[in-house]
PDB file of C-alpha atoms and ligand atoms in Angstrom:
ATOM      1  CA  MET A   1     -13.045 -23.481 -13.373  1.00  0.00           C
ATOM      2  CA  THR A   2     -10.059 -24.689 -11.371  1.00  0.00           C
ATOM      3  CA  ARG A   3      -8.144 -21.949  -9.620  1.00  0.00           C
ATOM      4  CA  ASP A   4      -4.405 -21.693 -10.209  1.00  0.00           C
ATOM      5  CA  ASP A   5      -2.949 -21.266  -6.737  1.00  0.00           C
ATOM      6  CA  SER A   6       0.611 -20.986  -7.991  1.00  0.00           C
ATOM      7  CA  TRP A   7       0.070 -17.876 -10.103  1.00  0.00           C
ATOM      8  CA  ALA A   8       2.890 -16.022  -8.330  1.00  0.00           C
ATOM      9  CA  GLN A   9       5.471 -18.787  -8.745  1.00  0.00           C
ATOM     10  CA  GLY A  10       8.813 -17.295  -9.749  1.00  0.00           C
ATOM     11  CA  ARG A  11       7.947 -13.803  -8.548  1.00  0.00           C
ATOM     12  CA  VAL A  12      10.079 -11.947  -6.008  1.00  0.00           C
ATOM     13  CA  ALA A  13       7.888  -9.441  -4.157  1.00  0.00           C
ATOM     14  CA  LEU A  14       8.846  -6.623  -1.823  1.00  0.00           C
ATOM     15  CA  VAL A  15       5.941  -5.531   0.373  1.00  0.00           C
ATOM     16  CA  THR A  16       6.194  -2.380   2.470  1.00  0.00           C
ATOM     17  CA  GLY A  17       4.000  -2.144   5.560  1.00  0.00           C
ATOM     18  CA  ALA A  18       3.663  -5.915   5.838  1.00  0.00           C
ATOM     19  CA  THR A  19       3.256  -5.870   9.625  1.00  0.00           C
ATOM     20  CA  ALA A  20      -0.469  -5.105   9.530  1.00  0.00           C
ATOM     21  CA  GLY A  21      -3.586  -4.750   7.428  1.00  0.00           C
ATOM     22  CA  MET A  22      -3.424  -5.021   3.681  1.00  0.00           C
ATOM     23  CA  GLY A  23       0.352  -5.304   3.422  1.00  0.00           C
ATOM     24  CA  ARG A  24       0.346  -8.310   5.716  1.00  0.00           C
ATOM     25  CA  GLY A  25      -2.561  -9.851   3.814  1.00  0.00           C
ATOM     26  CA  LEU A  26      -0.835  -9.296   0.492  1.00  0.00           C
ATOM     27  CA  ALA A  27       2.448 -10.776   1.734  1.00  0.00           C
ATOM     28  CA  ILE A  28       0.633 -13.921   2.880  1.00  0.00           C
ATOM     29  CA  ARG A  29      -1.349 -14.243  -0.375  1.00  0.00           C
ATOM     30  CA  LEU A  30       1.794 -13.838  -2.479  1.00  0.00           C
ATOM     31  CA  LEU A  31       3.580 -16.459  -0.385  1.00  0.00           C
ATOM     32  CA  LYS A  32       0.677 -18.901  -0.714  1.00  0.00           C
ATOM     33  CA  ALA A  33       0.697 -18.344  -4.465  1.00  0.00           C
ATOM     34  CA  GLY A  34       4.352 -19.338  -4.729  1.00  0.00           C
ATOM     35  CA  ALA A  35       6.248 -16.023  -4.658  1.00  0.00           C
ATOM     36  CA  ARG A  36       9.355 -15.238  -2.681  1.00  0.00           C
ATOM     37  CA  VAL A  37       8.386 -12.352  -0.425  1.00  0.00           C
ATOM     38  CA  ILE A  38      10.441  -9.717   1.336  1.00  0.00           C
ATOM     39  CA  ALA A  39       8.068  -8.470   4.015  1.00  0.00           C
ATOM     40  CA  THR A  40       9.029  -5.180   5.616  1.00  0.00           C
ATOM     41  CA  GLY A  41       7.865  -2.778   8.293  1.00  0.00           C
ATOM     42  CA  ARG A  42       9.116  -1.021  11.393  1.00  0.00           C
ATOM     43  CA  ARG A  43       7.790  -3.428  14.031  1.00  0.00           C
ATOM     44  CA  LEU A  44      10.231  -6.301  14.408  1.00  0.00           C
ATOM     45  CA  GLU A  45       7.938  -8.342  16.683  1.00  0.00           C
ATOM     46  CA  ARG A  46       5.230  -8.263  14.001  1.00  0.00           C
ATOM     47  CA  LEU A  47       7.724  -9.427  11.385  1.00  0.00           C
ATOM     48  CA  ARG A  48       8.753 -12.297  13.681  1.00  0.00           C
ATOM     49  CA  ALA A  49       5.086 -13.237  14.159  1.00  0.00           C
ATOM     50  CA  LEU A  50       4.602 -13.253  10.386  1.00  0.00           C
ATOM     51  CA  GLU A  51       7.627 -15.537   9.979  1.00  0.00           C
ATOM     52  CA  HIS A  52       6.188 -17.841  12.606  1.00  0.00           C
ATOM     53  CA  GLU A  53       2.762 -17.931  10.976  1.00  0.00           C
ATOM     54  CA  ALA A  54       4.076 -18.401   7.443  1.00  0.00           C
ATOM     55  CA  GLY A  55       6.800 -20.914   8.293  1.00  0.00           C
ATOM     56  CA  SER A  56       8.136 -20.538   4.764  1.00  0.00           C
ATOM     57  CA  GLN A  57      11.654 -20.419   3.362  1.00  0.00           C
ATOM     58  CA  ARG A  58      10.270 -18.156   0.677  1.00  0.00           C
ATOM     59  CA  LEU A  59       9.662 -15.428   3.250  1.00  0.00           C
ATOM     60  CA  LEU A  60      12.374 -12.977   4.191  1.00  0.00           C
ATOM     61  CA  THR A  61      11.588 -10.235   6.684  1.00  0.00           C
ATOM     62  CA  ARG A  62      13.472  -6.962   6.977  1.00  0.00           C
ATOM     63  CA  VAL A  63      12.949  -3.990   9.252  1.00  0.00           C
ATOM     64  CA  LEU A  64      12.261  -0.940   7.117  1.00  0.00           C
ATOM     65  CA  ASP A  65      11.192   2.572   8.003  1.00  0.00           C
ATOM     66  CA  VAL A  66      10.399   4.048   4.602  1.00  0.00           C
ATOM     67  CA  ARG A  67      10.997   7.552   5.965  1.00  0.00           C
ATOM     68  CA  SER A  68      14.695   6.808   6.358  1.00  0.00           C
ATOM     69  CA  ALA A  69      17.171   6.506   3.478  1.00  0.00           C
ATOM     70  CA  PRO A  70      19.716   4.586   5.620  1.00  0.00           C
ATOM     71  CA  SER A  71      16.956   2.181   6.714  1.00  0.00           C
ATOM     72  CA  LEU A  72      16.098   1.517   3.061  1.00  0.00           C
ATOM     73  CA  GLN A  73      19.746   1.000   2.194  1.00  0.00           C
ATOM     74  CA  ALA A  74      20.183  -1.470   5.071  1.00  0.00           C
ATOM     75  CA  CYS A  75      17.004  -3.291   4.043  1.00  0.00           C
ATOM     76  CA  LEU A  76      18.122  -3.814   0.467  1.00  0.00           C
ATOM     77  CA  GLU A  77      21.799  -4.454   1.191  1.00  0.00           C
ATOM     78  CA  GLY A  78      22.995  -8.024   0.949  1.00  0.00           C
ATOM     79  CA  LEU A  79      19.703  -9.566  -0.078  1.00  0.00           C
ATOM     80  CA  PRO A  80      20.191 -13.292  -0.693  1.00  0.00           C
ATOM     81  CA  GLU A  81      20.619 -14.046  -4.392  1.00  0.00           C
ATOM     82  CA  ASP A  82      17.179 -15.626  -4.750  1.00  0.00           C
ATOM     83  CA  PHE A  83      15.498 -12.545  -3.240  1.00  0.00           C
ATOM     84  CA  SER A  84      17.488  -9.923  -5.116  1.00  0.00           C
ATOM     85  CA  ALA A  85      15.656  -9.744  -8.448  1.00  0.00           C
ATOM     86  CA  ILE A  86      12.558  -7.955  -7.114  1.00  0.00           C
ATOM     87  CA  ASP A  87       9.843  -7.943  -9.792  1.00  0.00           C
ATOM     88  CA  THR A  88       6.767  -7.148  -7.705  1.00  0.00           C
ATOM     89  CA  LEU A  89       6.766  -4.019  -5.592  1.00  0.00           C
ATOM     90  CA  ILE A  90       3.813  -3.462  -3.295  1.00  0.00           C
ATOM     91  CA  ASN A  91       4.129   0.149  -2.118  1.00  0.00           C
ATOM     92  CA  ASN A  92       1.663  -0.206   0.722  1.00  0.00           C
ATOM     93  CA  ALA A  93       3.265   1.442   3.795  1.00  0.00           C
ATOM     94  CA  GLY A  94       1.314   4.544   4.606  1.00  0.00           C
ATOM     95  CA  LEU A  95      -0.854   6.278   7.121  1.00  0.00           C
ATOM     96  CA  ALA A  96      -3.286   9.049   7.912  1.00  0.00           C
ATOM     97  CA  LEU A  97      -2.799  11.038  11.096  1.00  0.00           C
ATOM     98  CA  GLY A  98      -5.645  13.072  12.517  1.00  0.00           C
ATOM     99  CA  LEU A  99      -8.843  14.416  10.972  1.00  0.00           C
ATOM    100  CA  SER A 100      -8.541  18.046  12.024  1.00  0.00           C
ATOM    101  CA  LYS A 101      -9.262  20.966   9.758  1.00  0.00           C
ATOM    102  CA  ALA A 102      -6.177  22.421   8.093  1.00  0.00           C
ATOM    103  CA  HIS A 103      -5.913  25.421  10.394  1.00  0.00           C
ATOM    104  CA  GLU A 104      -6.028  23.181  13.465  1.00  0.00           C
ATOM    105  CA  ALA A 105      -4.029  20.138  12.349  1.00  0.00           C
ATOM    106  CA  GLU A 106      -0.655  19.230  13.828  1.00  0.00           C
ATOM    107  CA  ILE A 107       2.142  20.187  11.484  1.00  0.00           C
ATOM    108  CA  ALA A 108       4.133  17.187  12.794  1.00  0.00           C
ATOM    109  CA  ASP A 109       1.330  14.896  11.597  1.00  0.00           C
ATOM    110  CA  TRP A 110       1.433  16.489   8.160  1.00  0.00           C
ATOM    111  CA  GLU A 111       5.196  16.047   7.991  1.00  0.00           C
ATOM    112  CA  THR A 112       4.955  12.373   8.970  1.00  0.00           C
ATOM    113  CA  MET A 113       2.330  11.700   6.291  1.00  0.00           C
ATOM    114  CA  ILE A 114       4.401  13.436   3.633  1.00  0.00           C
ATOM    115  CA  GLN A 115       7.596  11.689   4.708  1.00  0.00           C
ATOM    116  CA  THR A 116       5.893   8.280   4.691  1.00  0.00           C
ATOM    117  CA  ASN A 117       3.283   8.372   1.920  1.00  0.00           C
ATOM    118  CA  VAL A 118       5.175  10.635  -0.484  1.00  0.00           C
ATOM    119  CA  LEU A 119       8.897  10.593   0.182  1.00  0.00           C
ATOM    120  CA  GLY A 120       9.051   7.022   1.492  1.00  0.00           C
ATOM    121  CA  LEU A 121       7.112   5.522  -1.385  1.00  0.00           C
ATOM    122  CA  THR A 122       9.146   7.569  -3.871  1.00  0.00           C
ATOM    123  CA  ARG A 123      12.459   6.469  -2.421  1.00  0.00           C
ATOM    124  CA  VAL A 124      11.537   2.781  -2.374  1.00  0.00           C
ATOM    125  CA  THR A 125      10.326   3.009  -5.965  1.00  0.00           C
ATOM    126  CA  ARG A 126      13.502   4.751  -7.143  1.00  0.00           C
ATOM    127  CA  ALA A 127      15.628   2.075  -5.468  1.00  0.00           C
ATOM    128  CA  ILE A 128      13.770  -0.882  -6.992  1.00  0.00           C
ATOM    129  CA  LEU A 129      12.973   0.458 -10.455  1.00  0.00           C
ATOM    130  CA  PRO A 130      16.413   0.228 -12.119  1.00  0.00           C
ATOM    131  CA  GLY A 131      16.542  -3.544 -11.523  1.00  0.00           C
ATOM    132  CA  MET A 132      13.073  -3.954 -12.982  1.00  0.00           C
ATOM    133  CA  VAL A 133      14.044  -1.957 -16.060  1.00  0.00           C
ATOM    134  CA  ALA A 134      17.306  -3.878 -16.487  1.00  0.00           C
ATOM    135  CA  ARG A 135      15.391  -7.178 -16.356  1.00  0.00           C
ATOM    136  CA  ASN A 136      12.434  -5.742 -18.302  1.00  0.00           C
ATOM    137  CA  ARG A 137      10.073  -7.312 -15.807  1.00  0.00           C
ATOM    138  CA  GLY A 138       7.987  -5.859 -13.033  1.00  0.00           C
ATOM    139  CA  ASP A 139       4.715  -4.917 -11.416  1.00  0.00           C
ATOM    140  CA  ILE A 140       4.324  -1.934  -9.122  1.00  0.00           C
ATOM    141  CA  ILE A 141       1.191  -1.689  -7.016  1.00  0.00           C
ATOM    142  CA  ASN A 142       0.856   1.679  -5.292  1.00  0.00           C
ATOM    143  CA  MET A 143      -1.714   1.899  -2.519  1.00  0.00           C
ATOM    144  CA  SER A 144      -3.529   5.177  -2.959  1.00  0.00           C
ATOM    145  CA  SER A 145      -6.998   6.162  -1.779  1.00  0.00           C
ATOM    146  CA  VAL A 146     -10.275   7.558  -3.012  1.00  0.00           C
ATOM    147  CA  ALA A 147      -9.113  10.548  -0.943  1.00  0.00           C
ATOM    148  CA  ALA A 148      -6.771  11.233  -3.881  1.00  0.00           C
ATOM    149  CA  THR A 149      -9.770  12.294  -5.959  1.00  0.00           C
ATOM    150  CA  TYR A 150     -12.644  13.111  -3.597  1.00  0.00           C
ATOM    151  CA  PRO A 151     -11.990  15.748  -0.929  1.00  0.00           C
ATOM    152  CA  TYR A 152     -13.490  15.520   2.559  1.00  0.00           C
ATOM    153  CA  PRO A 153     -13.208  17.770   5.604  1.00  0.00           C
ATOM    154  CA  GLY A 154     -10.078  16.882   7.540  1.00  0.00           C
ATOM    155  CA  GLY A 155      -8.618  14.943   4.609  1.00  0.00           C
ATOM    156  CA  ASN A 156      -6.302  17.849   3.728  1.00  0.00           C
ATOM    157  CA  VAL A 157      -2.726  16.517   3.619  1.00  0.00           C
ATOM    158  CA  TYR A 158      -3.614  12.820   3.662  1.00  0.00           C
ATOM    159  CA  GLY A 159      -5.670  13.206   0.476  1.00  0.00           C
ATOM    160  CA  ALA A 160      -2.926  15.292  -1.069  1.00  0.00           C
ATOM    161  CA  THR A 161      -0.322  12.600  -0.389  1.00  0.00           C
ATOM    162  CA  LYS A 162      -2.560  10.013  -2.046  1.00  0.00           C
ATOM    163  CA  ALA A 163      -3.133  12.278  -5.054  1.00  0.00           C
ATOM    164  CA  TYR A 164       0.652  12.340  -5.356  1.00  0.00           C
ATOM    165  CA  VAL A 165       0.699   8.524  -5.311  1.00  0.00           C
ATOM    166  CA  ARG A 166      -1.908   8.392  -8.071  1.00  0.00           C
ATOM    167  CA  GLN A 167      -0.115  10.914 -10.277  1.00  0.00           C
ATOM    168  CA  LEU A 168       3.305   9.363  -9.683  1.00  0.00           C
ATOM    169  CA  SER A 169       1.848   6.006 -10.750  1.00  0.00           C
ATOM    170  CA  LEU A 170       0.554   7.470 -14.025  1.00  0.00           C
ATOM    171  CA  ASN A 171       3.796   9.332 -14.666  1.00  0.00           C
ATOM    172  CA  LEU A 172       5.827   6.180 -14.025  1.00  0.00           C
ATOM    173  CA  SER A 173       3.808   4.454 -16.729  1.00  0.00           C
ATOM    174  CA  ALA A 174       4.686   7.321 -19.069  1.00  0.00           C
ATOM    175  CA  ASP A 175       8.397   6.858 -18.355  1.00  0.00           C
ATOM    176  CA  LEU A 176       8.179   3.079 -18.620  1.00  0.00           C
ATOM    177  CA  LEU A 177       6.643   2.974 -22.080  1.00  0.00           C
ATOM    178  CA  GLY A 178       8.713   0.518 -24.079  1.00  0.00           C
ATOM    179  CA  THR A 179       9.283  -1.767 -21.094  1.00  0.00           C
ATOM    180  CA  ALA A 180       7.141  -4.639 -19.838  1.00  0.00           C
ATOM    181  CA  ILE A 181       6.717  -3.006 -16.421  1.00  0.00           C
ATOM    182  CA  ARG A 182       3.173  -2.375 -15.211  1.00  0.00           C
ATOM    183  CA  VAL A 183       2.114   0.230 -12.669  1.00  0.00           C
ATOM    184  CA  THR A 184      -1.238   0.473 -10.906  1.00  0.00           C
ATOM    185  CA  SER A 185      -2.652   3.002  -8.470  1.00  0.00           C
ATOM    186  CA  VAL A 186      -5.097   1.171  -6.161  1.00  0.00           C
ATOM    187  CA  GLU A 187      -7.525   3.724  -4.741  1.00  0.00           C
ATOM    188  CA  LEU A 188      -9.484   2.430  -1.793  1.00  0.00           C
ATOM    189  CA  GLY A 189     -12.439   3.545   0.218  1.00  0.00           C
ATOM    190  CA  LEU A 190     -13.174   2.497   3.795  1.00  0.00           C
ATOM    191  CA  CYS A 191     -11.295  -0.662   4.705  1.00  0.00           C
ATOM    192  CA  GLU A 192     -11.209  -1.879   8.285  1.00  0.00           C
ATOM    193  CA  THR A 193      -7.609  -2.451   9.338  1.00  0.00           C
ATOM    194  CA  GLU A 194      -5.406  -0.729  11.920  1.00  0.00           C
ATOM    195  CA  PHE A 195      -5.533   2.371   9.689  1.00  0.00           C
ATOM    196  CA  SER A 196      -8.171   4.141  11.734  1.00  0.00           C
ATOM    197  CA  LEU A 197      -6.524   3.260  15.053  1.00  0.00           C
ATOM    198  CA  VAL A 198      -3.346   4.889  13.745  1.00  0.00           C
ATOM    199  CA  ARG A 199      -5.271   7.910  12.438  1.00  0.00           C
ATOM    200  CA  PHE A 200      -6.911   8.462  15.827  1.00  0.00           C
ATOM    201  CA  LYS A 201      -3.724   7.667  17.745  1.00  0.00           C
ATOM    202  CA  GLY A 202      -4.954   4.638  19.656  1.00  0.00           C
ATOM    203  CA  ASP A 203      -8.448   5.962  20.499  1.00  0.00           C
ATOM    204  CA  ALA A 204     -10.401   2.736  19.875  1.00  0.00           C
ATOM    205  CA  ALA A 205     -13.872   4.350  19.980  1.00  0.00           C
ATOM    206  CA  ALA A 206     -12.935   7.060  17.473  1.00  0.00           C
ATOM    207  CA  ALA A 207     -11.260   4.420  15.306  1.00  0.00           C
ATOM    208  CA  ARG A 208     -14.362   2.228  15.227  1.00  0.00           C
ATOM    209  CA  ALA A 209     -16.764   5.101  14.419  1.00  0.00           C
ATOM    210  CA  PRO A 210     -16.209   5.231  10.602  1.00  0.00           C
ATOM    211  CA  TYR A 211     -17.319   1.587  10.291  1.00  0.00           C
ATOM    212  CA  VAL A 212     -20.348   1.637  12.578  1.00  0.00           C
ATOM    213  CA  GLY A 213     -23.585   0.501  10.904  1.00  0.00           C
ATOM    214  CA  MET A 214     -21.964  -0.261   7.569  1.00  0.00           C
ATOM    215  CA  ARG A 215     -19.962  -3.059   6.018  1.00  0.00           C
ATOM    216  CA  PRO A 216     -16.482  -1.789   5.105  1.00  0.00           C
ATOM    217  CA  LEU A 217     -13.957  -3.471   2.858  1.00  0.00           C
ATOM    218  CA  VAL A 218     -11.711  -5.914   4.670  1.00  0.00           C
ATOM    219  CA  THR A 219      -8.139  -6.908   3.897  1.00  0.00           C
ATOM    220  CA  GLN A 220      -9.193 -10.003   1.945  1.00  0.00           C
ATOM    221  CA  ASP A 221     -11.266  -7.874  -0.448  1.00  0.00           C
ATOM    222  CA  VAL A 222      -8.277  -5.706  -1.260  1.00  0.00           C
ATOM    223  CA  VAL A 223      -5.982  -8.702  -1.549  1.00  0.00           C
ATOM    224  CA  ASP A 224      -8.432 -10.248  -4.038  1.00  0.00           C
ATOM    225  CA  VAL A 225      -8.416  -7.048  -6.110  1.00  0.00           C
ATOM    226  CA  VAL A 226      -4.618  -6.828  -6.169  1.00  0.00           C
ATOM    227  CA  GLU A 227      -4.309 -10.512  -7.016  1.00  0.00           C
ATOM    228  CA  SER A 228      -6.719 -10.051  -9.921  1.00  0.00           C
ATOM    229  CA  ILE A 229      -4.587  -7.166 -11.251  1.00  0.00           C
ATOM    230  CA  LEU A 230      -1.360  -9.156 -10.969  1.00  0.00           C
ATOM    231  CA  ARG A 231      -2.948 -12.168 -12.687  1.00  0.00           C
ATOM    232  CA  LEU A 232      -3.974 -10.222 -15.792  1.00  0.00           C
ATOM    233  CA  PRO A 233      -2.142 -11.113 -19.017  1.00  0.00           C
ATOM    234  CA  ALA A 234       1.248  -9.382 -19.284  1.00  0.00           C
ATOM    235  CA  HIS A 235       0.051  -6.982 -21.988  1.00  0.00           C
ATOM    236  CA  VAL A 236      -2.744  -5.548 -19.791  1.00  0.00           C
ATOM    237  CA  ASN A 237      -2.072  -2.597 -17.480  1.00  0.00           C
ATOM    238  CA  VAL A 238      -4.628  -1.290 -14.999  1.00  0.00           C
ATOM    239  CA  ASN A 239      -3.595   2.357 -14.608  1.00  0.00           C
ATOM    240  CA  ALA A 240      -5.813   3.076 -11.641  1.00  0.00           C
ATOM    241  CA  ILE A 241      -8.668   1.351  -9.903  1.00  0.00           C
ATOM    242  CA  GLU A 242     -11.141   2.727  -7.361  1.00  0.00           C
ATOM    243  CA  VAL A 243     -12.654   0.267  -4.910  1.00  0.00           C
ATOM    244  CA  MET A 244     -15.196   1.175  -2.246  1.00  0.00           C
ATOM    245  CA  PRO A 245     -17.692  -0.669  -0.084  1.00  0.00           C
ATOM    246  CA  VAL A 246     -21.230  -0.644  -1.520  1.00  0.00           C
ATOM    247  CA  GLN A 247     -22.281   1.225   1.615  1.00  0.00           C
ATOM    248  CA  GLN A 248     -19.958   4.150   0.908  1.00  0.00           C
ATOM    249  CA  SER A 249     -20.729   6.770  -1.722  1.00  0.00           C
ATOM    250  CA  PHE A 250     -20.397  10.461  -2.605  1.00  0.00           C
ATOM    251  CA  ALA A 251     -21.905  13.559  -1.013  1.00  0.00           C
ATOM    252  CA  ALA A 252     -23.140  16.709  -2.726  1.00  0.00           C
ATOM    253  CA  LEU A 253     -20.896  19.776  -2.822  1.00  0.00           C
ATOM    254  CA  ALA A 254     -21.124  21.654   0.462  1.00  0.00           C
ATOM    255  CA  VAL A 255     -22.501  25.196   0.559  1.00  0.00           C
ATOM    256  CA  ASP A 256     -22.128  27.749   3.357  1.00  0.00           C
ATOM    257  CA  ARG A 257     -25.605  29.293   3.672  1.00  0.00           C
ATOM    258  CA  LYS A 258     -24.895  31.819   6.404  1.00  0.00           C
ATOM    259  CA  ALA A 259     -25.086  34.803   4.021  1.00  0.00           C
TER     260      ALA A 259
HETATM  261  P1  NDP B 301      -2.512  -0.386   8.671  1.00  0.00           P
HETATM  262  O1  NDP B 301      -2.349   0.710   9.665  1.00  0.00           O
HETATM  263  O2  NDP B 301      -3.253  -1.608   9.103  1.00  0.00           O
HETATM  264  O3  NDP B 301      -1.100  -0.804   8.082  1.00  0.00           O
HETATM  265  C1  NDP B 301      -0.167   0.174   7.679  1.00  0.00           C
HETATM  266  C2  NDP B 301       1.184  -0.442   7.460  1.00  0.00           C
HETATM  267  O4  NDP B 301       2.090   0.611   7.073  1.00  0.00           O
HETATM  268  C3  NDP B 301       1.756  -1.098   8.702  1.00  0.00           C
HETATM  269  O5  NDP B 301       2.306  -2.344   8.358  1.00  0.00           O
HETATM  270  C4  NDP B 301       2.850  -0.140   9.158  1.00  0.00           C
HETATM  271  O6  NDP B 301       3.913  -0.889   9.700  1.00  0.00           O
HETATM  272  C5  NDP B 301       3.277   0.479   7.834  1.00  0.00           C
HETATM  273  N1  NDP B 301       3.975   1.741   8.004  1.00  0.00           N
HETATM  274  C6  NDP B 301       3.499   2.902   8.524  1.00  0.00           C
HETATM  275  N2  NDP B 301       4.483   3.819   8.573  1.00  0.00           N
HETATM  276  C7  NDP B 301       5.608   3.204   8.090  1.00  0.00           C
HETATM  277  C8  NDP B 301       6.951   3.613   7.906  1.00  0.00           C
HETATM  278  N3  NDP B 301       7.384   4.838   8.233  1.00  0.00           N
HETATM  279  N4  NDP B 301       7.833   2.742   7.370  1.00  0.00           N
HETATM  280  C9  NDP B 301       7.427   1.499   7.037  1.00  0.00           C
HETATM  281  N5  NDP B 301       6.181   1.036   7.208  1.00  0.00           N
HETATM  282  C10 NDP B 301       5.277   1.894   7.726  1.00  0.00           C
HETATM  283  O7  NDP B 301      -3.249   0.312   7.412  1.00  0.00           O
HETATM  284  P2  NDP B 301      -3.816  -0.282   6.033  1.00  0.00           P
HETATM  285  O8  NDP B 301      -3.411  -1.685   5.819  1.00  0.00           O
HETATM  286  O9  NDP B 301      -5.247   0.071   5.971  1.00  0.00           O
HETATM  287  O10 NDP B 301      -3.078   0.687   5.018  1.00  0.00           O
HETATM  288  C11 NDP B 301      -2.289   0.254   3.931  1.00  0.00           C
HETATM  289  C12 NDP B 301      -2.265   1.338   2.888  1.00  0.00           C
HETATM  290  O11 NDP B 301      -3.569   1.526   2.347  1.00  0.00           O
HETATM  291  C13 NDP B 301      -1.807   2.703   3.380  1.00  0.00           C
HETATM  292  O12 NDP B 301      -0.968   3.300   2.416  1.00  0.00           O
HETATM  293  C14 NDP B 301      -3.109   3.484   3.504  1.00  0.00           C
HETATM  294  O13 NDP B 301      -2.916   4.867   3.363  1.00  0.00           O
HETATM  295  C15 NDP B 301      -3.889   2.896   2.346  1.00  0.00           C
HETATM  296  N6  NDP B 301      -5.345   3.067   2.452  1.00  0.00           N
HETATM  297  C16 NDP B 301      -6.053   2.553   3.506  1.00  0.00           C
HETATM  298  C17 NDP B 301      -7.413   2.717   3.580  1.00  0.00           C
HETATM  299  C18 NDP B 301      -8.230   2.167   4.699  1.00  0.00           C
HETATM  300  O14 NDP B 301      -9.423   2.539   4.816  1.00  0.00           O
HETATM  301  N7  NDP B 301      -7.711   1.286   5.521  1.00  0.00           N
HETATM  302  C19 NDP B 301      -8.145   3.468   2.548  1.00  0.00           C
HETATM  303  C20 NDP B 301      -7.324   3.961   1.498  1.00  0.00           C
HETATM  304  C21 NDP B 301      -5.978   3.748   1.451  1.00  0.00           C
HETATM  305  P3  NDP B 301       4.850  -0.460  10.938  1.00  0.00           P
HETATM  306  O15 NDP B 301       4.019   0.403  11.836  1.00  0.00           O
HETATM  307  O16 NDP B 301       5.268  -1.761  11.558  1.00  0.00           O
HETATM  308  O17 NDP B 301       5.988   0.231  10.295  1.00  0.00           O
END
């Protein structure tokens, strides 16, 4: 079978968190497949590096901190005409901070996760959605996590933010019935990116530990999954998809046996 490498031709994609990991990988894949891509993130030097690597007129980079309404407004203001009709929204920007138990966690870390993963994603979606509805065309890919469904010690607020992403995705589909817009919650297990380095605040040894002795997902795996969702016929909607490495699975319920 010959592979159609121009499957994204004609699309205009906005990718949040395109300075690293999966967002960067998705921005590059969409560009290679013919889309116009607005790649966003907070780190300007990373956006410049992406421009340099891509060397494409179909790439537009914009600084965006999803936690900030003015930053979002500035990002979307004055988009060139051929980048303005966004029909593919990759809500990827997000982070986990810390792995402490709830009674020991930093409240500032919790606030940052909520502001980024919940409020940021919500705000971006609300800004882009009216255009999609008006044009009756759009795909929204929301990066959630298996932590949305399966609890683990120290997952407290991170998992809760991702459960929000999952439920928002499903509720968006409820509101969008009657339109051609598709919404998918992509729920991932261990994937080796800068995620863990961010979670453990630059501690490289702690960041490496979750992946030791096992083969995690890598960015290309996730990019392949998202591409396969976007390539499905227009009448097919994947509500939610869970993807984990083969070497990750579930544990039994924990029991305190001190009694
Ligand atoms: P990375 O840390 O490699 O990338 C995260 C991206 O999010 C960066 O580009 C970062 O850019 C951006 N980001 C963080 N905060 C903000 C902000 N306030 N405003 C705008 N952009 C922001 O992680 P991943 O690629 O692994 O993570 C991508 C998504 O996948 C996240 O939502 C994460 O929760 C989710 N996920 C990851 C898993 C994993 O194991 N890796 C598992 C399950 C879900 P910058 O710092 O430049 O702003």
